[in-house]
Coordinates of C-alpha atoms and ligand atoms in Angstrom, one line a residue:
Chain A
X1 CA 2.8 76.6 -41.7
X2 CA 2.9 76.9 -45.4
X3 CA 3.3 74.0 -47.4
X4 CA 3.6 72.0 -44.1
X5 CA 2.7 68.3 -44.1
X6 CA 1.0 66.0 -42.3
X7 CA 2.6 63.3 -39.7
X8 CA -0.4 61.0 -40.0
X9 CA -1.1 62.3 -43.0
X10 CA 2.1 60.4 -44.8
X11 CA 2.1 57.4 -42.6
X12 CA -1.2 56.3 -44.4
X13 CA 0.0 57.0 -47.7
X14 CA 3.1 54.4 -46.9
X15 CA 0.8 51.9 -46.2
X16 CA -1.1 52.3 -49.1
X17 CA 1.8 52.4 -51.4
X18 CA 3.0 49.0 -49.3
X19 CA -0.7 47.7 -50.1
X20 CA -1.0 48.7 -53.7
X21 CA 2.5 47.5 -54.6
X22 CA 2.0 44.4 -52.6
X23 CA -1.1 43.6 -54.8
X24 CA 1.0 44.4 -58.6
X25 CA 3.6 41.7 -58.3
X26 CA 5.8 43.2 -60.7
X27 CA 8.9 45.3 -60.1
X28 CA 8.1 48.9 -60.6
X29 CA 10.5 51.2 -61.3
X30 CA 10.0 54.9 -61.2
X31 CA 12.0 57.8 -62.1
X32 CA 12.1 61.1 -60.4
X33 CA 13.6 64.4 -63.2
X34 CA 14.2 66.9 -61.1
X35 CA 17.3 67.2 -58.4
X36 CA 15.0 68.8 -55.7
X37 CA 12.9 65.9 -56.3
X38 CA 15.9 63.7 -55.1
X39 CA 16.9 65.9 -52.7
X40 CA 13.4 65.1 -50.7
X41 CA 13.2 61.3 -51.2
X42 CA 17.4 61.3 -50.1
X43 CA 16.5 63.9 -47.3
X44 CA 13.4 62.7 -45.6
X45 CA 14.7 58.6 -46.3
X46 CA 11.3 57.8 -48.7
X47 CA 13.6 55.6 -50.7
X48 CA 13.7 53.1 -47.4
X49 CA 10.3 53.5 -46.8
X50 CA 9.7 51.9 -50.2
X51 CA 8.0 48.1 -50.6
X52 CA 10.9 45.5 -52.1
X53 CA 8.9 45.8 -55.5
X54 CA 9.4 50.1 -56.2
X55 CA 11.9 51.0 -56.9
X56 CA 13.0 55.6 -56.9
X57 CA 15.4 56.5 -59.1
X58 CA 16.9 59.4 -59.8
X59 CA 17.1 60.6 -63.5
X60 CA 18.7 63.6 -65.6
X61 CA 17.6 66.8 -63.1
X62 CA 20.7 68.4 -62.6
X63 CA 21.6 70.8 -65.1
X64 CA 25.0 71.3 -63.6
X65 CA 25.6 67.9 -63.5
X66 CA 25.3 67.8 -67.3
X67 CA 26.8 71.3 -68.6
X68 CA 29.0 70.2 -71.4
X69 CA 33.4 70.9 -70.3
X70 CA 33.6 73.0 -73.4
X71 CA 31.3 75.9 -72.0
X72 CA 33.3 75.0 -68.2
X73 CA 36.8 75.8 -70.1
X74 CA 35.8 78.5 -72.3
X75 CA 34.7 79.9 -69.4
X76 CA 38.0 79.5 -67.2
X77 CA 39.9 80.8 -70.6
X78 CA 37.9 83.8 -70.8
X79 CA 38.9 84.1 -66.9
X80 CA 42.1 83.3 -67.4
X81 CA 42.6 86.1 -70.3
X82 CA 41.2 88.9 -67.7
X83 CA 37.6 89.0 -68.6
X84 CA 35.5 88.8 -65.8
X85 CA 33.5 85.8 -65.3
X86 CA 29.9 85.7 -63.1
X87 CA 28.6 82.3 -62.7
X88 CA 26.0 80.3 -60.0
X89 CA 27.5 79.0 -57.0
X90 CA 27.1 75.4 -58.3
X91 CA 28.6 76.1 -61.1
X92 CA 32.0 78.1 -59.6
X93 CA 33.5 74.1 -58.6
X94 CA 32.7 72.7 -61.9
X95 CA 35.4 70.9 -63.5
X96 CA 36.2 71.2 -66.9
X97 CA 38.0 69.0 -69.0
X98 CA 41.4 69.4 -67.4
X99 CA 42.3 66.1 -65.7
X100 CA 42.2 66.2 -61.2
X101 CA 45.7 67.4 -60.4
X102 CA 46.8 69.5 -63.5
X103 CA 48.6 72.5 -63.1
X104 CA 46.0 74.7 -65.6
X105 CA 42.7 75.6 -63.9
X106 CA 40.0 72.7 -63.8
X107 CA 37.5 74.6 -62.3
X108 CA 36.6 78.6 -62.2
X109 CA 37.8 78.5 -58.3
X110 CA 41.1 77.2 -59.6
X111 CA 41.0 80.2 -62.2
X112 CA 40.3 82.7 -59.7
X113 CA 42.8 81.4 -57.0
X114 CA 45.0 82.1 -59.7
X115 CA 44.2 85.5 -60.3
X116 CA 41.0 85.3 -62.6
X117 CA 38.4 87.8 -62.1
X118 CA 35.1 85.1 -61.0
X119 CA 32.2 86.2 -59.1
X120 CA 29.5 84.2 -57.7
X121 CA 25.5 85.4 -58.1
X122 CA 22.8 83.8 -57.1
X123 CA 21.1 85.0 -60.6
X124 CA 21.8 87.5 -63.4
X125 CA 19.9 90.5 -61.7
X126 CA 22.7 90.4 -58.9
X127 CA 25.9 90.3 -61.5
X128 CA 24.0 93.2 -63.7
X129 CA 24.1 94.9 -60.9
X130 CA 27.6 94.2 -59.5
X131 CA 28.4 94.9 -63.2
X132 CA 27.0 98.6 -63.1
X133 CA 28.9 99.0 -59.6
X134 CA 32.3 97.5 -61.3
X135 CA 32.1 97.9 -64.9
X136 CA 34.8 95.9 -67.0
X137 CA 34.0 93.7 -69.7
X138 CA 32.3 90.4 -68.6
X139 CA 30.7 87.4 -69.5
X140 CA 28.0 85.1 -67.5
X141 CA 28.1 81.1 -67.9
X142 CA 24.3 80.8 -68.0
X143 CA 23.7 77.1 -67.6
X144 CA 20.0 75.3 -66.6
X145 CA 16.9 74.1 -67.9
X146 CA 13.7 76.1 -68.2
X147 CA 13.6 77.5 -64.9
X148 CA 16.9 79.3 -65.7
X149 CA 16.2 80.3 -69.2
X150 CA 13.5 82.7 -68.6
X151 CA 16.2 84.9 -66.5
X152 CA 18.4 85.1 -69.3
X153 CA 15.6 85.6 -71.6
X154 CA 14.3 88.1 -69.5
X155 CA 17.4 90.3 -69.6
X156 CA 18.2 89.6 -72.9
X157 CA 14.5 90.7 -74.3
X158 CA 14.1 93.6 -71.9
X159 CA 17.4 94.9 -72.9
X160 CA 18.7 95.0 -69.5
X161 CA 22.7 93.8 -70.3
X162 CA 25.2 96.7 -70.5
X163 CA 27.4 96.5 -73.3
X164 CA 29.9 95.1 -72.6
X165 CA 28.1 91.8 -70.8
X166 CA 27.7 88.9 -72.7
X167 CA 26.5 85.3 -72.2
X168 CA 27.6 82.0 -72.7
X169 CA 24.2 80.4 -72.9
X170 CA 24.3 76.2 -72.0
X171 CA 20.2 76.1 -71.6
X172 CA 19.0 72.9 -71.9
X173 CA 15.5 71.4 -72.3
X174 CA 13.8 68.8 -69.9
X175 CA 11.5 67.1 -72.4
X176 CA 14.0 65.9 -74.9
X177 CA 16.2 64.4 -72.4
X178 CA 13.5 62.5 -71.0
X179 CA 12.6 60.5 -74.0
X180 CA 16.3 60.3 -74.5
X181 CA 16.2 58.6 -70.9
X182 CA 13.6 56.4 -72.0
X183 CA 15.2 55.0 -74.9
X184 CA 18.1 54.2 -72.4
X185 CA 15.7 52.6 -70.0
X186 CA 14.3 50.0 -73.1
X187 CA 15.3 46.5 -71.2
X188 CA 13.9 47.7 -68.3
X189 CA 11.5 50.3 -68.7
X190 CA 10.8 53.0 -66.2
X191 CA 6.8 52.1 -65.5
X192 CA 6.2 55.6 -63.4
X193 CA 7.3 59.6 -64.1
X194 CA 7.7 62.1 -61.0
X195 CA 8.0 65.1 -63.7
X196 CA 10.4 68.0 -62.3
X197 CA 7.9 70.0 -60.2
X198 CA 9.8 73.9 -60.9
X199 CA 10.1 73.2 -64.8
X200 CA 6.4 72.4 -64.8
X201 CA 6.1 76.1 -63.4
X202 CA 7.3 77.2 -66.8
X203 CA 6.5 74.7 -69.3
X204 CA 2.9 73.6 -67.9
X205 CA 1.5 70.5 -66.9
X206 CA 1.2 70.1 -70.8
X207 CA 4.5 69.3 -71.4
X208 CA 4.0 65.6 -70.5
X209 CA 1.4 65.0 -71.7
X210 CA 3.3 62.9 -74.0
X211 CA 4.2 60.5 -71.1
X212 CA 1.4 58.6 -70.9
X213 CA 0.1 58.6 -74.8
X214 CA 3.3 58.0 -76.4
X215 CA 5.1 55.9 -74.2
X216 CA 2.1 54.6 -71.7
X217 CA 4.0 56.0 -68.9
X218 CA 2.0 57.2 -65.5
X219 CA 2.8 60.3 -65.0
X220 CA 2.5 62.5 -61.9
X221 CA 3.7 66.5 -61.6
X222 CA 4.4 66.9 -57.9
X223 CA 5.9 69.5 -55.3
X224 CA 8.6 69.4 -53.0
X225 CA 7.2 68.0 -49.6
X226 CA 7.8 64.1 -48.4
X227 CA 3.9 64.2 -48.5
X228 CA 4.3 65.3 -52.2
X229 CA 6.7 62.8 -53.3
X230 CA 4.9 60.1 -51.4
X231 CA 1.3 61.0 -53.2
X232 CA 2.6 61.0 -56.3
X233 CA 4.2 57.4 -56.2
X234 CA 0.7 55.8 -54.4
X235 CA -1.1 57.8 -57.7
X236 CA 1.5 56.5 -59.7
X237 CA 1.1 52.9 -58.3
X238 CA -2.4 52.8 -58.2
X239 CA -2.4 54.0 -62.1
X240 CA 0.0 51.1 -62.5
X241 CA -2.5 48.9 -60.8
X242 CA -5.4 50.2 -63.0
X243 CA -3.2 49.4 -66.1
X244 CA -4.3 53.3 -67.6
X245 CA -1.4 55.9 -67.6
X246 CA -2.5 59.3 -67.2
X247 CA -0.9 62.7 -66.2
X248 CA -1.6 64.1 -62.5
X249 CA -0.7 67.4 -61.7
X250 CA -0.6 67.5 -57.9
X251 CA 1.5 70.3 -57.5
X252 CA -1.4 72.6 -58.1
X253 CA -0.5 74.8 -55.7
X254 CA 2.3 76.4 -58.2
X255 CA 1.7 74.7 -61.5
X256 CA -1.2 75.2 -63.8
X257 CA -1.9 73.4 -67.1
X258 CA -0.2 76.0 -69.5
X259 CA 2.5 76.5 -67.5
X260 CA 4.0 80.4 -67.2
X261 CA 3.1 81.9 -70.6
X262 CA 5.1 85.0 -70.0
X263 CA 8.0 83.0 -69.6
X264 CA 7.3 80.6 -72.1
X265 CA 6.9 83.8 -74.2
X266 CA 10.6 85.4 -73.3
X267 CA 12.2 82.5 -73.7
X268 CA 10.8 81.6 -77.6
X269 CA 11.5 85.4 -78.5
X270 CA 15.2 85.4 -77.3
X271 CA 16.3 81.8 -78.3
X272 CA 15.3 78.9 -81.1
X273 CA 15.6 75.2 -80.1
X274 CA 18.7 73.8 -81.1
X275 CA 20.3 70.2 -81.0
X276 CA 22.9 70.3 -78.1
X277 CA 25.7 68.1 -76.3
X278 CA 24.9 66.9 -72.4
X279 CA 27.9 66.1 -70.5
X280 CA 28.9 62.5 -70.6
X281 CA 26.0 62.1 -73.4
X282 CA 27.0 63.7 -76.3
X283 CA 23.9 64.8 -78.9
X284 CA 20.7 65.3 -77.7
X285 CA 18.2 66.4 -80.6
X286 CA 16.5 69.7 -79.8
X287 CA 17.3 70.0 -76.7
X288 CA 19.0 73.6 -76.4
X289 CA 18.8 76.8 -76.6
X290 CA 20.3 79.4 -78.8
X291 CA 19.6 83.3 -79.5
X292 CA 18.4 84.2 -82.4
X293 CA 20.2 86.2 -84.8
X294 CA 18.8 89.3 -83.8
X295 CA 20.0 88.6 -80.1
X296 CA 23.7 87.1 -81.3
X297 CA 25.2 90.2 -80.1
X298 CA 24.7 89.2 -76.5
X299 CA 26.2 85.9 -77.5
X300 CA 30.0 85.5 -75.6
X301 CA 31.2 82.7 -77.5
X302 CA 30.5 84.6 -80.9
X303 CA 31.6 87.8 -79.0
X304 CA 35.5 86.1 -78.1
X305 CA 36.0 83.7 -81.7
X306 CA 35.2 80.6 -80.0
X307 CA 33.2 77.7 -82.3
X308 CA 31.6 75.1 -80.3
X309 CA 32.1 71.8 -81.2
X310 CA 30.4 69.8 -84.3
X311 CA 28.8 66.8 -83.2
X312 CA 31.5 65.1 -84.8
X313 CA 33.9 67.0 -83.2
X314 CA 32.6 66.3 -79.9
X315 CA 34.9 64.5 -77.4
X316 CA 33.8 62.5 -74.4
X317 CA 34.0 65.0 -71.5
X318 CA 33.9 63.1 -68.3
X319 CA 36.9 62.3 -66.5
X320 CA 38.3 58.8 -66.2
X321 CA 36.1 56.4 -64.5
X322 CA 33.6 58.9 -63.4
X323 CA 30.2 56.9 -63.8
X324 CA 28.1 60.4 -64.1
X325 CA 26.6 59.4 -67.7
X326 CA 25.2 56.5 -65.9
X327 CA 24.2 58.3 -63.0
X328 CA 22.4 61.2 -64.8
X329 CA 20.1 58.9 -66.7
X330 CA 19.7 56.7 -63.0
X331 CA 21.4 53.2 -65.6
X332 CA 24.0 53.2 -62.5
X333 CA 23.2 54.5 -58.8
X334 CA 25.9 57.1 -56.7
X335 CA 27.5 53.9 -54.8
X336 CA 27.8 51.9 -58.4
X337 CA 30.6 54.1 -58.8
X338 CA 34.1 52.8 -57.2
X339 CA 35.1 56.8 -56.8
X340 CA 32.5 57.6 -54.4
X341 CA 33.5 58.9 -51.4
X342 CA 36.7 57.4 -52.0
X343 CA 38.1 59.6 -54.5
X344 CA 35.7 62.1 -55.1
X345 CA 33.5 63.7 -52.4
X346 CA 31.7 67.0 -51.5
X347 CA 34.9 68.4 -50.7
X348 CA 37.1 67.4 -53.5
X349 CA 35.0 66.6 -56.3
X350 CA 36.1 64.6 -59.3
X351 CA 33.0 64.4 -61.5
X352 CA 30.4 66.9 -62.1
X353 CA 27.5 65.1 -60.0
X354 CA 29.4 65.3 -56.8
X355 CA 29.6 69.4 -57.1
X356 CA 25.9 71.1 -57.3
X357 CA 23.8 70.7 -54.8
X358 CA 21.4 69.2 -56.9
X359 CA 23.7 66.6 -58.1
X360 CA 22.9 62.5 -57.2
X361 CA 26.4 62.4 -55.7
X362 CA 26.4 64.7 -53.9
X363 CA 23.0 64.3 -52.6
X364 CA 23.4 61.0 -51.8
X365 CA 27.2 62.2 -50.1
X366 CA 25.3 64.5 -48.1
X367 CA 22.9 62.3 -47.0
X368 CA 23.7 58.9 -47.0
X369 CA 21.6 57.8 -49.6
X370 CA 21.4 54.0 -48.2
X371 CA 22.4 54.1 -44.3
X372 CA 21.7 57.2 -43.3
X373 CA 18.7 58.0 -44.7
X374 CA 16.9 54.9 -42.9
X375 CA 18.1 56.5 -39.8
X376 CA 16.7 60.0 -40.9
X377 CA 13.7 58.3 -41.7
X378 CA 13.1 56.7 -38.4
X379 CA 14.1 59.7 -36.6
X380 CA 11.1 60.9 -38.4
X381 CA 9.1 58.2 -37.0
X382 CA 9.0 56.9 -41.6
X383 CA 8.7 53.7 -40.4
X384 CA 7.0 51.2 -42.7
X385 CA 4.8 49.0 -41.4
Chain B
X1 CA 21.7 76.9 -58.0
X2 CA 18.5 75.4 -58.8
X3 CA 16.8 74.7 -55.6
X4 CA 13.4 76.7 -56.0
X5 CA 12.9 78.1 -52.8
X6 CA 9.7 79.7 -51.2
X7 CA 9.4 83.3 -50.4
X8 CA 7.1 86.2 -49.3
X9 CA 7.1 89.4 -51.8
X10 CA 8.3 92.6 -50.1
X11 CA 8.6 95.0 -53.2
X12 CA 7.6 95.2 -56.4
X13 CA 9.7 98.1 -58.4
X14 CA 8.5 99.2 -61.7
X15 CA 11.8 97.8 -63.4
X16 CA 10.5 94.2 -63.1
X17 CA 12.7 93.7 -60.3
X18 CA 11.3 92.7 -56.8
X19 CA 12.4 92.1 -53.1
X20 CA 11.2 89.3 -51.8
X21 CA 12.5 87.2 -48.1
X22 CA 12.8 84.3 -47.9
X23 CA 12.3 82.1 -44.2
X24 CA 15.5 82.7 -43.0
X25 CA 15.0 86.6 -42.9
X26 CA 17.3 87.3 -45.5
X27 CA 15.9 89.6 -48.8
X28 CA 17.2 89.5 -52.0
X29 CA 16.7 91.3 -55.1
X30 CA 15.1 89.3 -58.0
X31 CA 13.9 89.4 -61.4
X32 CA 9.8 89.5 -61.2
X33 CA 9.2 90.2 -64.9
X34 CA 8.2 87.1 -65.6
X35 CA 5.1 87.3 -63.5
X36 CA 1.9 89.3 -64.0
X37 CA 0.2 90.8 -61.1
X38 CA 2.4 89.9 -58.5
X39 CA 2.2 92.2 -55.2
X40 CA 3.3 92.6 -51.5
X41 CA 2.7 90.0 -49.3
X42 CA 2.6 87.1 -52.3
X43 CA 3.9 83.9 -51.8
X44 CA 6.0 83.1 -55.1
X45 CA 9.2 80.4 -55.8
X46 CA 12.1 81.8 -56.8
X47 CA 14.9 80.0 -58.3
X48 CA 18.1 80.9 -59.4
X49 CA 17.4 84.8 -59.0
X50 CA 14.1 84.7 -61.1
X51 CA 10.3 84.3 -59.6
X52 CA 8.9 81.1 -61.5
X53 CA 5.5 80.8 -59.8
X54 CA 3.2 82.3 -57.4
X55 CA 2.1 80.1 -55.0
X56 CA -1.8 79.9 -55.1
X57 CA -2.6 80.2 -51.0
X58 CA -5.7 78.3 -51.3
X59 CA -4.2 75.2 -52.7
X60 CA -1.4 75.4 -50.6
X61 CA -3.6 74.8 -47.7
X62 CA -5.0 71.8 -49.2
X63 CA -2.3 70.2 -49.3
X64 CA -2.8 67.9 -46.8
X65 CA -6.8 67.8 -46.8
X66 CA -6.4 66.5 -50.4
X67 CA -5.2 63.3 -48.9
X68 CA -8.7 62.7 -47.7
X69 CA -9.9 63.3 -51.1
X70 CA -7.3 61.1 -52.4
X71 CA -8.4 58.3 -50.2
X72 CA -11.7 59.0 -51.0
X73 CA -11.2 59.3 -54.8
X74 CA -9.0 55.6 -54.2
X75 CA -12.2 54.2 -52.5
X76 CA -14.8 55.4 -55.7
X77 CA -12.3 54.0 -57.3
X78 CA -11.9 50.4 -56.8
X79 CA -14.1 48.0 -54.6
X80 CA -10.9 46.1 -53.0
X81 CA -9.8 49.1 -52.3
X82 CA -12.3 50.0 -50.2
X83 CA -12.2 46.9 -47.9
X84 CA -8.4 47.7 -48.0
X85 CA -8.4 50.9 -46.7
X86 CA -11.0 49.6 -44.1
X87 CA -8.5 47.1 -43.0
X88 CA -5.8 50.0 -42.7
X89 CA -8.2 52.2 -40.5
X90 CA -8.0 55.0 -42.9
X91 CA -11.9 55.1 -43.3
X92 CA -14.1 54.1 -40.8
X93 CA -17.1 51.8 -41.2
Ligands
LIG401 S1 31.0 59.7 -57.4 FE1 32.1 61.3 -58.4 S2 33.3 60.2 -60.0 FE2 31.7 58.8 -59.3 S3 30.0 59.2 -60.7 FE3 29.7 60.6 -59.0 S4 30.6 62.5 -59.6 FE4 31.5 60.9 -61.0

């Protein structure tokens, strides 16, 4: 099978990464960036495989999870005033900034069980096309990082939107977030980098190469398999070991050094790097995306009037007691939060990470994140020795 | 929304736009435009309605001999290492 992995295969690499950490005596702490990342080391229990000393954590690689409220509730307004709205599934449960409980719509399913026109694509090829089936006038909440982007790009720069269509574009950029991430880590740094495996498709291997020269960080690009995960923390430990930080790429199999230049190339012509607001964050410098003048026409939030916040302006967009911040840089854990499963789970969501499927929350929901996943994990016959 | 999934290339129309199924037989339309030189019968990852990658076949099927070359690389490495992974049965001799 494609992309299978080995049974004997990762019970040696285990025992390595118990040997190799055994001989550091420090603490290692190393941070995965990408949500399907987490969604393997949750899945397949890796995190209870780990020696006392290494410790996974999950860091900023859900893009839902960090989609400012603004774009959510100019989106359920547009919906709300009878423009048709075509969103991800993920994003469809999203609250905005209306408190849990309000009588207004929080999320775009609230909006459309009032009445809202909302549709669910899996991408933008599937609502253009829905679009040329139903015409009305309609908008798409385009959030995601630089896997998304070139989809939006794409059909911005091949001119495949009707009139008519427009785009509220929340694209956000990986690299800027993770030295943002760093900085947050700076009492206790993060001594190892998992770098988000599908965003290295796009950006290259390159992209991290600052990693280990600027901030001395070993850093390993890695697929989506248990054996993948687990490779990529033994290289990372044994770089650790060696005391030289380099970059791996180990997903070779789908990412190359350059990265996708065509992509790389839509996305530059349709949009210019801009300083944007992350959920819960506030500014991160250079670290969104915006069309370019010539492309503004496609832009829905110039289309409809609506200004986006200043920095200034910008308001603190979690709701109360939701922990997400903390959780998206992996400062606080799922459980560190006093909501989860209590008040806010799969079902009923209260904060942002507990809605896409890519979201620490709700990974952790789904799959126990401490208890269950040791069970998953032996059932897999993971067992540390 | 973002979970890059795997699939096998059906179609490739001359609008950009391909048909590609994915394990659980189901075929969707997506945008391939991004991607030179993609055909029927590719492997490519496809995430959130766009084809990011194609999967390079011969790679993939290292994926798990490259553990012996990691082990072996470990072992050129570093001396200890070597009498480690002799201890762990991972190399013989
Ligand atoms: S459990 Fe819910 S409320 Fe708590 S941090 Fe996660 S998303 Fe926010």
């Amino acid at each position: 099978m494609l992309l299978a992995w080995a049974p004997q295969g990762h019970e040696v690499i285990v025992k390595l990464i118990h040997h190799v950490a055994g001989s550091l005596g420090e603490e290692v702490k190393i941070m995965d960036f990408c949500g399907t990342h987490e969604h393997t080391i949750v899945s397949s229990g890796i995190r209870s495989l780990m020696p006392e000393n290494v410790e996974l954590v999950a860091g900023p690689g859900c893009p839902v999870c960090i989609t400012p409220a603004f774009y959510v509730d100019a989106a359920i307004k547009l919906a709300m005033d009878g423009v048709r709205v075509y969103t991800y599934g993920d994003v469809y449960n999203l609250p905005g900034s209306e408190p849990p409980g309000s009588k207004k719509p929080r999320t775009l399913a609230d909006a459309k069980a009032q009445g809202a026109d909302v549709v669910i694509v899996y991408g933008l090829i599937e609502a253009i096309k829905h679009f040329r089936e139903n015409p009305k006038e309609s908008v798409f909440l385009a959030v995601g990082f630089e896997t998304t982007a070139p989809s939006t790009a794409s059909a911005v720069v091949n001119g495949r939107l009707p009139r008519e269509f427009t785009i509220i574009n929340v694209h956000r950029l990986t690299p800027p977030i993770m030295r943002y991430t760093f900085e947050a880590h700076r009492d206790a740094p993060i001594k190892g980098v998992i770098a988000p495996g599908h965003v290295s498709t796009i950006v290259g291997a390159m992209a991290w190469e600052f990693v280990p020269k600027e901030y001395g960080i070993p850093t390993v690009v890695a697929g989506f398999e248990p054996i993948d995960v687990l490779k990529a923390i033994l290289s990372i430990l044994i770089m650790v070991r060696e005391g030289k930080a380099r970059l791996v790429n180990e997903y070779t199999r789908a990412v190359t050094w350059e990265g996708n230049k065509r992509a790389q190339k839509l996305i530059a012509e349709c949009c210019e790097v801009v300083d944007a607001m992350w959920r819960g964050l506030g500014l991160v410098p250079e670290s969104g995306l915006a069309f370019r003048d010539k492309y503004k026409v496609y832009d829905a939030l110039r289309e409809y009037g609506i200004r986006e916040p200043t920095p200034e302006e910008w308001k603190y967009d979690l709701p109360p007691g939701c922990r997400c911040a903390e959780v998206t840089l992996g400062l606080a854990k799922p459980t560190d939060c006093p909501l989860f499963m209590k008040r806010c789970t799969p079902g009923t969501p209260y904060g942002p990470c507990m809605v896409s499927s890519e979201g620490a929350c709700a990974v952790w929901a789904r799959f126990g994140g401490g208890g269950l996943a040791d069970d998953v994990a032996k059932s897999l016959g993971l067992t540390p020795s | 929304m973002c979970l890059g999934v795997p699939g096998k290339v059906v179609e490739v129309r001359s609008d950009g736009v391909a048909r590609v199924e994915f394990s659980d037989g189901v075929v969707v339309e997506v945008d391939a435009s991004t991607i030179e030189g993609i055909e029927p019968g590719d492997t490519v990852i496809v995430h959130a309605g766009i084809v990011i990658a194609k999967v390079d076949e011969e790679e993939a099927s290292r994926i798990t001999s490259g553990l012996e070359e990691l082990i072996q690389d470990l072992e050129s490495k570093a001396e200890d290492f070597e009498s480690m992974l002799r201890r762990l049965g991972a190399i013989k001799g």
